[in-house]
XYZ file of C-alpha atoms in Angstrom:
709
model
C -0.044 0.219 0.064
C 1.698 3.107 -0.828
C 1.871 6.297 1.374
C -0.036 8.556 -1.245
C -3.260 6.439 -1.094
C -3.453 6.529 2.667
C -2.563 10.608 3.275
C -3.869 13.338 1.166
C -1.674 16.777 0.785
C -2.852 19.155 2.916
C -3.344 22.151 0.578
C -5.146 19.841 -2.230
C -7.215 18.962 0.454
C -8.278 22.189 1.412
C -9.213 23.334 -2.405
C -11.528 20.328 -1.673
C -13.107 22.070 0.841
C -13.724 25.249 -1.132
C -14.913 23.123 -3.900
C -17.670 22.022 -1.499
C -18.194 25.940 -0.878
C -18.739 26.666 -4.330
C -21.239 23.625 -4.805
C -23.101 25.627 -2.274
C -23.237 28.276 -4.788
C -24.313 25.721 -7.467
C -27.070 24.028 -5.415
C -30.441 24.844 -6.499
C -31.428 24.062 -3.050
C -30.079 27.105 -1.579
C -31.916 30.204 -1.830
C -30.776 32.190 -4.395
C -29.338 34.981 -2.141
C -27.342 32.578 -0.093
C -26.060 31.096 -3.158
C -24.567 34.788 -3.605
C -23.193 34.423 -0.716
C -20.890 31.104 -1.419
C -19.669 32.764 -4.320
C -17.940 35.370 -2.484
C -17.240 33.525 0.186
C -15.428 30.948 -2.354
C -13.122 33.653 -3.574
C -12.467 35.536 -0.113
C -11.282 31.782 0.990
C -9.079 31.752 -2.125
C -7.402 35.015 -2.029
C -6.709 34.049 1.743
C -5.298 30.724 0.376
C -3.006 32.177 -1.792
C -1.713 35.211 0.318
C -0.897 32.328 3.332
C -0.355 28.823 2.079
C 0.641 29.577 -1.572
C 2.853 32.316 -0.415
C 4.518 30.021 2.314
C 4.994 27.306 -0.330
C 6.761 29.921 -2.828
C 8.909 31.121 0.409
C 10.064 27.064 0.951
C 10.664 26.729 -2.949
C 13.002 29.960 -2.521
C 15.023 28.468 0.016
C 16.134 26.099 -2.474
C 16.064 23.425 0.269
C 14.997 19.568 0.151
C 11.512 20.369 2.065
C 8.832 17.584 1.523
C 5.333 17.576 2.607
C 5.429 14.824 5.479
C 2.353 12.745 4.207
C 2.879 12.766 0.349
C 6.356 13.624 0.063
C 5.801 16.329 -2.453
C 8.075 19.331 -2.804
C 6.729 22.730 -2.820
C 7.024 23.262 -6.570
C 5.137 19.927 -7.210
C 2.440 21.541 -4.657
C 2.233 24.541 -6.331
C 1.835 23.367 -9.760
C -0.995 20.962 -8.391
C -2.618 23.754 -6.761
C -2.496 26.082 -9.866
C -4.383 23.207 -12.152
C -6.934 22.576 -9.415
C -7.475 26.686 -9.201
C -7.725 27.019 -12.807
C -10.535 24.042 -13.286
C -12.184 25.463 -10.155
C -12.297 29.078 -11.494
C -13.970 27.906 -14.683
C -17.006 26.276 -12.389
C -16.822 29.637 -10.323
C -17.451 31.516 -13.781
C -20.245 29.091 -14.759
C -21.905 29.589 -11.313
C -21.595 33.306 -11.540
C -23.072 33.363 -15.149
C -25.693 31.206 -13.766
C -26.514 33.244 -10.748
C -26.451 36.478 -12.821
C -29.233 34.935 -15.273
C -31.372 34.282 -12.209
C -31.043 37.236 -10.503
C -32.590 38.956 -13.612
C -35.880 37.261 -12.845
C -36.024 39.508 -9.851
C -35.132 42.571 -11.703
C -31.132 43.002 -11.021
C -29.289 43.283 -13.750
C -25.434 44.019 -13.651
C -24.564 45.459 -17.097
C -21.568 46.909 -19.606
C -21.637 48.749 -22.429
C -22.928 46.157 -24.749
C -26.417 46.168 -22.847
C -27.099 50.097 -22.421
C -28.742 52.521 -24.691
C -28.219 55.760 -25.941
C -29.398 57.338 -23.122
C -28.051 55.261 -20.346
C -24.578 55.821 -22.001
C -24.867 59.323 -21.748
C -26.472 59.018 -17.956
C -23.241 56.840 -17.535
C -21.004 59.769 -19.313
C -22.212 62.650 -17.158
C -21.946 60.459 -13.886
C -18.235 59.495 -14.895
C -17.615 63.206 -15.592
C -18.964 64.475 -12.312
C -18.525 61.872 -9.576
C -15.392 59.513 -10.183
C -13.146 61.546 -13.005
C -12.428 64.163 -10.353
C -11.561 61.717 -7.509
C -9.189 59.128 -9.211
C -5.341 59.285 -9.643
C -3.605 58.278 -12.889
C -0.014 57.216 -13.380
C 1.973 57.207 -16.135
C 4.652 54.392 -15.831
C 8.002 55.827 -17.802
C 11.617 56.548 -16.868
C 10.692 59.439 -14.809
C 7.432 57.610 -13.419
C 8.368 54.398 -11.959
C 5.709 51.386 -11.902
C 3.233 52.433 -8.645
C 2.816 49.851 -5.662
C -0.155 47.983 -5.996
C -2.188 47.190 -3.045
C -3.306 44.109 -1.848
C -6.645 42.578 -3.543
C -7.330 45.921 -5.003
C -8.640 46.972 -8.404
C -6.582 48.390 -11.215
C -7.211 49.728 -14.940
C -4.495 49.108 -16.656
C -4.211 50.507 -20.320
C -1.494 50.376 -22.852
C -1.000 54.340 -24.730
C 0.534 55.276 -27.658
C 1.220 58.612 -28.768
C 1.327 60.191 -32.341
C 5.193 59.769 -32.637
C 4.748 56.240 -32.071
C 6.084 55.962 -28.305
C 4.331 54.300 -25.683
C 3.388 53.888 -22.388
C 1.546 52.448 -19.528
C -1.580 53.881 -17.591
C -2.524 52.757 -14.329
C -5.631 54.098 -12.456
C -6.947 52.740 -9.179
C -10.728 51.704 -9.152
C -10.960 50.800 -5.453
C -10.354 53.857 -3.646
C -13.501 53.538 -1.286
C -14.737 57.192 -2.245
C -17.222 56.605 -4.962
C -19.537 53.153 -4.961
C -18.428 50.148 -6.304
C -22.320 49.750 -7.718
C -23.497 52.102 -9.689
C -27.207 52.346 -10.902
C -27.443 53.159 -14.271
C -30.470 55.541 -15.224
C -31.721 56.047 -18.220
C -34.272 58.792 -19.880
C -36.778 58.147 -17.159
C -34.607 57.907 -14.449
C -34.568 54.148 -14.024
C -37.614 51.829 -13.614
C -38.273 51.966 -17.169
C -39.606 48.174 -17.435
C -40.652 45.144 -15.642
C -38.924 41.880 -15.249
C -40.851 38.580 -15.636
C -42.003 38.192 -12.029
C -43.193 41.703 -12.328
C -40.251 43.489 -10.345
C -38.862 46.754 -11.221
C -35.425 46.184 -13.600
C -32.593 47.853 -11.758
C -29.636 48.232 -14.063
C -26.074 48.103 -12.300
C -22.787 48.477 -13.483
C -19.365 48.011 -11.325
C -17.285 51.258 -11.227
C -14.238 49.722 -12.300
C -15.772 48.756 -15.663
C -16.830 52.426 -16.307
C -13.742 53.818 -15.414
C -12.144 51.104 -17.898
C -14.508 51.960 -20.657
C -14.075 56.052 -20.197
C -10.491 55.807 -19.701
C -9.657 57.384 -23.165
C -11.085 60.612 -21.556
C -8.275 60.400 -18.757
C -5.352 60.055 -21.053
C -6.855 62.342 -23.817
C -3.382 62.981 -25.707
C -3.024 59.161 -26.266
C -4.432 56.348 -28.324
C -5.450 53.155 -26.188
C -3.940 50.139 -27.641
C -4.843 47.836 -25.302
C -6.709 47.941 -21.724
C -7.603 45.634 -18.882
C -8.469 45.748 -15.157
C -6.560 43.560 -12.818
C -5.855 42.461 -9.289
C -2.749 41.564 -7.241
C -2.633 39.217 -4.483
C 0.166 39.484 -1.825
C 1.987 37.008 -0.045
C 1.065 37.821 3.598
C 3.188 34.818 5.446
C 5.488 36.685 7.984
C 6.352 34.919 10.999
C 6.433 37.517 13.490
C 8.644 35.370 16.088
C 11.137 34.954 13.974
C 11.488 38.840 13.061
C 10.985 39.853 16.654
C 13.736 42.021 18.538
C 13.073 41.512 22.228
C 14.186 45.429 22.659
C 11.114 46.577 20.660
C 7.395 47.598 22.025
C 5.920 44.207 20.772
C 2.698 46.090 19.788
C 4.309 48.724 18.207
C 6.398 46.073 16.397
C 3.121 43.984 15.244
C 1.729 47.591 13.757
C 5.008 47.928 11.473
C 4.639 44.285 10.621
C 1.336 44.618 9.270
C 2.474 47.748 7.259
C 5.159 45.480 5.638
C 2.868 42.372 5.006
C 1.220 44.853 2.834
C 3.895 45.178 0.754
C 5.034 41.792 0.144
C 5.645 40.017 -3.265
C 2.408 38.976 -5.277
C 1.754 35.415 -5.284
C -0.742 35.876 -8.161
C -2.147 38.136 -10.583
C -5.778 37.864 -12.068
C -6.884 39.848 -15.203
C -10.451 40.588 -16.885
C -8.914 40.876 -20.438
C -6.294 39.487 -22.392
C -3.368 42.109 -23.295
C -1.058 41.430 -26.233
C 2.626 39.547 -25.687
C 4.506 42.642 -25.115
C 2.419 44.559 -22.860
C 1.695 41.574 -20.953
C 5.132 40.444 -20.241
C 6.115 43.592 -19.568
C 3.591 44.002 -16.600
C 4.547 40.590 -15.323
C 7.787 41.938 -15.139
C 7.072 44.898 -13.152
C 5.246 43.148 -10.942
C 7.939 40.165 -10.626
C 5.229 37.545 -10.852
C 5.658 34.422 -12.740
C 3.646 33.241 -15.750
C 2.112 30.392 -14.267
C 0.439 32.842 -11.435
C -1.327 34.704 -13.472
C -5.335 33.803 -14.114
C -7.809 35.226 -16.483
C -11.201 35.708 -14.952
C -14.697 35.475 -17.123
C -16.091 37.317 -13.961
C -15.557 40.149 -11.904
C -12.283 39.963 -9.925
C -13.983 41.169 -6.912
C -17.301 39.567 -5.958
C -17.929 41.267 -2.589
C -20.461 43.706 -4.280
C -22.942 40.664 -4.383
C -23.598 41.563 -0.782
C -24.718 44.517 -1.917
C -27.301 42.936 -4.524
C -28.467 41.122 -1.510
C -29.028 44.270 0.340
C -31.041 45.340 -2.715
C -33.145 42.269 -2.842
C -33.774 41.675 1.134
C -37.349 42.302 1.135
C -37.787 39.064 -0.917
C -37.869 36.394 1.646
C -37.726 33.702 -0.523
C -34.338 34.499 -2.000
C -32.853 33.817 1.477
C -32.669 31.484 4.522
C -35.468 31.300 6.997
C -34.969 33.768 9.808
C -33.514 31.962 12.733
C -32.619 33.997 16.010
C -30.335 32.147 19.001
C -32.458 31.064 21.710
C -32.133 31.562 25.192
C -30.837 28.563 26.700
C -33.236 26.682 28.682
C -30.515 25.762 31.479
C -30.647 29.653 32.740
C -33.304 31.185 34.650
C -33.804 34.774 34.083
C -33.889 37.253 37.179
C -31.165 35.174 39.160
C -27.337 35.150 39.423
C -25.687 33.315 36.819
C -22.801 32.723 39.043
C -24.994 30.740 41.355
C -26.517 28.492 38.531
C -23.399 27.752 37.199
C -22.582 26.669 40.874
C -25.047 24.496 40.939
C -24.613 22.557 37.875
C -22.215 22.836 34.623
C -23.690 25.002 31.900
C -23.261 24.352 28.082
C -24.005 26.773 25.285
C -24.417 25.713 21.913
C -24.042 28.449 19.004
C -25.737 29.959 17.247
C -28.671 27.864 18.532
C -28.165 29.149 21.905
C -27.432 32.771 22.646
C -24.408 33.862 24.212
C -26.319 36.399 26.117
C -25.915 34.169 29.533
C -22.287 34.205 28.960
C -22.118 38.398 28.598
C -24.527 38.320 31.565
C -21.999 36.121 33.557
C -19.035 38.435 32.703
C -21.291 41.775 33.381
C -22.349 40.117 36.857
C -18.804 39.302 37.676
C -17.766 42.918 36.758
C -19.978 44.266 39.632
C -19.800 41.442 41.978
C -18.038 42.949 45.214
C -17.204 39.300 45.807
C -15.182 38.823 42.738
C -11.671 39.309 42.901
C -10.335 39.007 39.262
C -11.234 37.959 35.705
C -8.894 36.388 33.087
C -9.309 35.671 29.791
C -7.863 35.011 26.497
C -8.852 37.200 23.339
C -8.332 35.626 19.855
C -10.934 37.155 17.658
C -13.488 39.719 18.895
C -16.102 41.963 17.610
C -15.509 45.177 16.653
C -17.987 46.252 18.482
C -17.188 43.847 21.553
C -19.529 43.634 24.799
C -16.770 40.961 26.113
C -14.164 43.820 26.234
C -16.744 46.541 27.415
C -17.263 44.155 30.626
C -13.738 43.822 31.078
C -13.278 47.103 31.167
C -15.854 47.898 33.382
C -14.524 45.620 35.977
C -11.165 47.078 35.909
C -12.708 50.342 36.649
C -14.558 48.538 39.336
C -11.407 47.483 40.892
C -11.206 44.103 39.772
C -7.848 42.646 39.058
C -8.211 41.938 35.261
C -5.971 40.233 33.240
C -6.386 39.725 29.609
C -4.000 37.796 26.853
C -4.630 39.602 23.796
C -3.091 37.856 20.761
C -1.678 39.977 18.561
C -0.582 37.324 15.832
C -4.441 36.491 15.103
C -3.788 36.657 11.453
C -5.619 39.426 9.625
C -7.212 40.400 13.107
C -4.181 42.000 14.220
C -4.928 45.558 13.855
C -8.261 45.423 15.602
C -7.059 43.572 18.784
C -4.283 46.310 18.315
C -6.954 48.796 19.319
C -8.378 46.797 22.192
C -5.333 46.114 23.408
C -5.149 49.728 23.962
C -8.549 50.922 25.551
C -7.865 47.490 27.896
C -4.499 49.037 28.785
C -6.193 52.824 29.530
C -8.767 51.277 31.649
C -6.350 49.375 33.755
C -6.334 46.147 32.944
C -3.063 44.387 32.999
C -2.606 43.077 29.085
C 0.189 40.672 27.733
C 0.540 39.722 24.124
C 1.607 35.836 24.260
C 4.447 34.033 24.182
C 7.503 33.722 22.002
C 7.345 30.867 19.457
C 3.526 30.318 20.085
C 0.072 31.471 19.262
C -2.837 31.928 22.374
C -5.654 29.838 20.498
C -7.563 29.096 23.565
C -10.670 30.223 24.617
C -10.641 30.486 28.511
C -11.812 32.647 30.836
C -11.676 32.322 34.698
C -13.551 34.176 37.288
C -12.134 33.880 40.771
C -14.621 34.971 43.750
C -14.307 34.755 47.612
C -16.942 33.574 49.561
C -17.863 32.304 53.094
C -16.964 28.945 51.952
C -13.606 29.908 50.401
C -12.072 30.761 47.062
C -14.601 29.656 44.181
C -13.405 29.352 40.701
C -15.945 29.933 37.572
C -14.222 28.556 34.449
C -15.407 28.758 30.867
C -13.701 26.862 28.157
C -15.196 27.449 24.506
C -14.174 25.952 20.943
C -14.943 29.493 19.583
C -14.074 33.205 19.793
C -15.884 35.843 22.251
C -17.391 37.548 19.614
C -20.998 38.074 19.331
C -21.001 38.102 15.408
C -19.318 35.066 14.641
C -21.770 33.640 17.562
C -24.717 33.784 15.407
C -22.793 32.385 12.486
C -20.489 29.702 13.775
C -21.452 26.430 15.364
C -19.619 26.344 18.825
C -19.726 25.030 22.199
C -19.258 27.152 25.562
C -18.971 25.216 28.587
C -19.191 26.740 32.193
C -18.162 24.926 35.368
C -18.022 25.802 38.973
C -15.574 22.846 39.216
C -12.513 23.703 41.920
C -9.940 21.367 40.015
C -10.814 22.571 36.749
C -10.727 26.050 38.052
C -7.194 25.521 39.797
C -6.037 23.952 36.219
C -7.078 27.232 34.485
C -5.289 29.375 36.879
C -2.070 27.471 36.413
C -2.367 28.018 32.320
C -3.127 31.817 33.108
C -0.186 31.947 35.535
C 2.288 30.092 33.029
C 1.201 32.470 30.427
C 2.136 35.542 32.734
C 5.135 33.853 33.170
C 5.755 33.697 29.233
C 5.728 29.646 29.845
C 3.195 27.097 29.246
C 2.017 24.129 31.113
C 3.868 21.445 31.531
C 1.469 18.759 33.156
C -2.143 19.004 33.884
C -4.825 16.473 34.894
C -8.050 17.733 34.174
C -7.403 20.107 31.251
C -5.464 19.086 27.743
C -3.181 21.979 27.522
C -1.295 22.531 24.215
C 1.711 22.597 23.308
C 2.985 20.023 25.822
C 0.062 18.223 27.260
C -2.668 17.843 24.669
C -1.268 15.853 21.635
C 0.312 13.147 23.872
C -3.001 12.951 25.834
C -5.099 12.576 22.881
C -2.669 9.619 21.658
C -3.048 8.248 25.220
C -6.842 7.864 24.739
C -6.381 6.500 21.547
C -3.984 3.988 22.355
C -6.793 3.310 25.260
C -9.110 2.639 22.733
C -7.135 0.255 20.626
C -6.373 -1.848 23.798
C -10.036 -1.960 24.583
C -10.722 -3.375 20.763
C -7.764 -5.867 21.059
C -8.938 -7.177 24.263
C -12.232 -7.910 22.722
C -14.208 -4.809 24.017
C -16.188 -1.939 21.656
C -13.720 0.503 21.022
C -14.827 3.975 19.651
C -13.778 7.256 18.704
C -15.811 10.187 17.886
C -14.152 13.296 16.765
C -15.332 16.598 15.384
C -12.691 19.126 14.166
C -11.911 21.647 11.254
C -9.018 20.060 10.024
C -6.810 16.844 10.452
C -3.072 17.378 9.949
C -1.146 16.392 12.494
C 0.879 13.083 11.332
C 1.210 11.638 14.560
C -2.367 11.551 15.338
C -3.214 10.470 11.776
C -0.757 7.377 12.103
C -2.524 6.500 15.427
C -5.636 6.509 14.420
C -4.675 4.284 11.348
C -3.179 1.957 14.156
C -6.984 2.031 15.891
C -8.383 1.200 12.798
C -6.526 -1.781 12.410
C -6.952 -3.155 15.626
C -10.680 -2.585 14.938
C -11.495 0.563 16.746
C -14.616 2.242 15.147
C -13.542 5.918 14.103
C -16.712 8.527 13.188
C -15.149 12.176 11.964
C -16.832 14.974 11.059
C -13.918 17.065 9.599
C -15.276 20.117 7.988
C -12.264 21.516 5.822
C -8.723 19.529 5.545
C -8.072 16.046 5.984
C -4.977 14.434 5.250
C -6.062 10.861 5.921
C -8.173 8.894 3.350
C -10.858 6.571 5.012
C -12.270 3.331 3.998
C -9.102 1.723 2.568
C -9.404 -2.075 3.039
C -7.261 -3.673 5.872
C -5.945 0.096 6.994
C -8.300 2.623 7.175
C -11.542 0.879 6.735
C -12.954 1.382 10.222
C -12.960 4.974 9.463
C -15.707 7.257 8.622
C -15.199 10.750 7.559
C -18.182 13.509 6.656
C -18.007 17.305 6.140
C -20.773 19.525 6.500
C -20.936 22.853 4.718
C -23.706 24.342 5.139
C -25.841 27.631 6.388
C -23.342 27.997 9.802
C -19.677 27.357 9.629
C -18.932 24.238 11.382
C -16.201 25.181 14.038
C -16.989 23.233 17.279
C -14.425 20.597 18.454
C -15.491 17.354 19.898
C -13.381 14.705 21.336
C -14.990 11.333 22.241
C -13.415 8.346 23.240
C -15.103 5.090 24.790
C -18.772 4.218 25.218
C -21.083 3.731 27.886
C -19.452 4.096 31.430
C -15.965 4.271 29.717
C -17.112 7.470 27.504
C -14.838 10.625 27.810
C -15.859 13.606 26.032
C -14.164 16.755 25.537
C -15.085 20.332 23.552
C -11.918 21.977 22.460
C -10.175 24.680 21.027
C -7.509 22.712 18.884
C -8.066 21.276 15.781
C -5.877 17.806 14.913
C -3.160 19.962 13.357
C 0.318 20.379 14.277
C 0.381 23.975 14.365
C -2.280 23.778 17.200
C -1.304 20.381 18.847
C 2.185 21.839 19.145
C 2.947 25.413 18.341
C -0.435 27.063 19.880
C -1.500 27.237 23.356
C -5.094 25.293 23.367
C -7.043 23.975 26.010
C -9.124 21.113 25.674
C -11.940 20.307 28.608
C -13.725 17.374 30.066
C -17.295 17.628 30.346
C -18.268 15.658 33.298
C -22.099 16.747 33.639
C -23.761 13.592 32.564
C -26.734 15.688 30.695
C -24.335 17.537 28.683
C -22.370 14.479 27.711
C -25.378 13.376 26.566
C -26.479 16.470 24.770
C -22.936 16.763 22.857
C -23.145 12.924 22.099
C -26.646 13.401 20.689
C -25.726 15.940 18.399
C -22.396 14.426 16.715
C -24.869 11.657 16.495
C -27.055 13.863 14.501
C -24.339 15.252 12.334
C -23.056 11.672 11.431
C -26.696 11.325 10.192
C -27.185 14.369 8.205
C -28.132 13.286 4.533
C -28.306 17.020 3.405
C -25.297 19.221 3.744
C -22.675 16.273 4.599
C -20.151 15.006 2.108
C -18.688 11.514 2.453
C -15.059 11.088 1.943
C -14.084 8.088 -0.260
C -11.430 5.928 -0.513
C -10.307 7.575 -3.527
C -10.028 11.056 -1.589
C -13.070 12.336 -3.311
C -16.113 13.751 -1.547
C -19.808 12.616 -2.812
C -22.873 13.850 -0.917
C -24.398 11.562 1.395
C -27.128 9.775 -0.409
C -30.819 10.613 1.343
C -32.430 6.908 1.368
C -34.450 7.914 4.331
C -36.283 10.828 5.780
C -34.247 14.218 5.051
C -32.243 15.624 7.863
C -30.085 18.704 7.858
C -28.272 18.838 11.041
C -27.974 22.416 11.692
C -31.586 22.866 11.007
C -32.466 20.077 13.112
C -30.420 21.682 16.086
C -32.315 24.843 15.402
C -35.674 23.519 15.275
C -34.621 21.629 18.760
C -33.640 24.973 20.426
C -36.982 26.501 18.881
C -38.795 23.617 20.950
C -37.171 23.614 23.813
C -37.516 27.109 24.388
C -41.131 27.004 23.719
C -41.676 24.223 25.945
C -39.386 26.177 28.762
C -41.848 29.001 28.083
C -45.015 27.113 28.393
C -43.900 25.645 31.481
C -43.036 28.904 33.150
C -46.312 30.489 32.065
C -48.040 27.381 33.712
C -46.299 27.655 37.176
C -47.454 31.526 37.144
C -50.893 30.603 36.290
C -50.333 28.216 39.609
C -49.631 30.793 41.984
C -52.084 33.383 41.237
């Protein structure tokens, strides 16, 4: 059996995930405007993939060392070649999806037009609009001996034009199209001010044009003394893979260092060039040379270079309910009683919130209560990604202003959220919080909050461990768990984690919590070994895993060993999966599904054993080497039997999904799970269950009030 059949390359597996996102944009089962979202997400995902993963592979290739993928033995160049081939194929599908979506939007009166689809009156209106609203605000550049090629900002759209004077001399003209000072989506009005006719559904027709197309069309008016020989829209994607720890000088202020690092990242080398039109050979070659981008990294798109405007189209159609998912609102968890201390309720019994089905409000109420409780002496918390308007941070600031000892670890290396985190760190410090910024060589990715309170019975610990960020926005869009417990042993270990972080160290041993980088991977391997031993002795060995990605080779190899020993393994892996299941004699006892649906699957669950042996954890860590060995991550055991049952039932529901689940086959391909029984969308089921539980609780409370009258 060749290794390549058992393992899948990480980057190619990620592309398969993004293909599943694109499938949602293709699916007629998904409401039209939601399909627009998936098309835009496909593109933004791909942007980040080039910025980070392809950028990293290019850096490895430039080192000219024998660096190979430890699972498939592919060199960086082999991986890049395979990526570029796959992306080209996917982009052809994306072009077809986009064309189909635009055609369907016309049914509802939305038409994205160019100058091939406008009449005389509309052209006159657009020219007046260009002259009055756009021409005064653009900043054209001429490239020549005295004018060097300008810096092109990452993921911004530019109009590029080859110009010729009467004497035959040629120059290159460039105009930024994404300045932000004029709208991207421009309504095209004709003689009667727009809305001149009706679509087939009797909706008024609204015609729109993208501002970059308007600029490109009227570019001769900008360069009046030249003849336009060729023109195109272009978009550059730049490498964003900078290792902050390698570059950091300990004599520098870390926060200010990160500010400068962000500026530097914006100017890194291009890793992709997208073009809307073909340019002739010489001018194209000159453009590639100016940008120092290889020809293999150039992509010609038949769709707009940036699809984010699709969200604006959604806003125009917001009043048509059939075009969107049914409205869902996170429900108040029936575990919590209103008008009663949250801390006291947690003291009575552990609580579990499941986002987005449960509202985040009980957790926010807990923070607010702790901030104003005279008996609370300290609040300690790790922040990785928070909302722009964060109620979590507001409560921490309030606690500090009320004299509490507030320790906050703000991870400034949270990729693409650094600027937001830097600003919050400043505000926290100004309020009197003790702010630290992570560890040398490690990102702090854990979702950990510890409230310490003095009472008549001594010191009380209230520990919250989550699978997702303390972010009110994503708590409505991502599936995550949040466990709140007053367990003293867990509280003491959480305190030890924070003590280590303050000292710039990592926890070297733990009993209750699994804490990466030193006490998670090894403990996972030990629990897998326990199931192997159980199966070999004739028992019912079982492992259930729900994560976002699986790349850690040590864990993969131990899972293969477990499969060979007869351990049944069920995995829900949303994104990257470097293990190929279902191979006879090797991974035949492993089943892997991926769920891509309305909400981003983000929760992590580890289950080992069945019945009385069953151990259930929720965690912040995926099974990726970066999580298990290069980050501070925390997994917490779920001890309450009812909560264990709830998590196990949700896991079984996901395994039973036959609407949004894809099964990973032993040939490395994903196929939709066949629906031979009643249709089951696990996300929709969990939301309906949350509504039903809330209604039942409300009915019980109403009945109780009637009895007291």
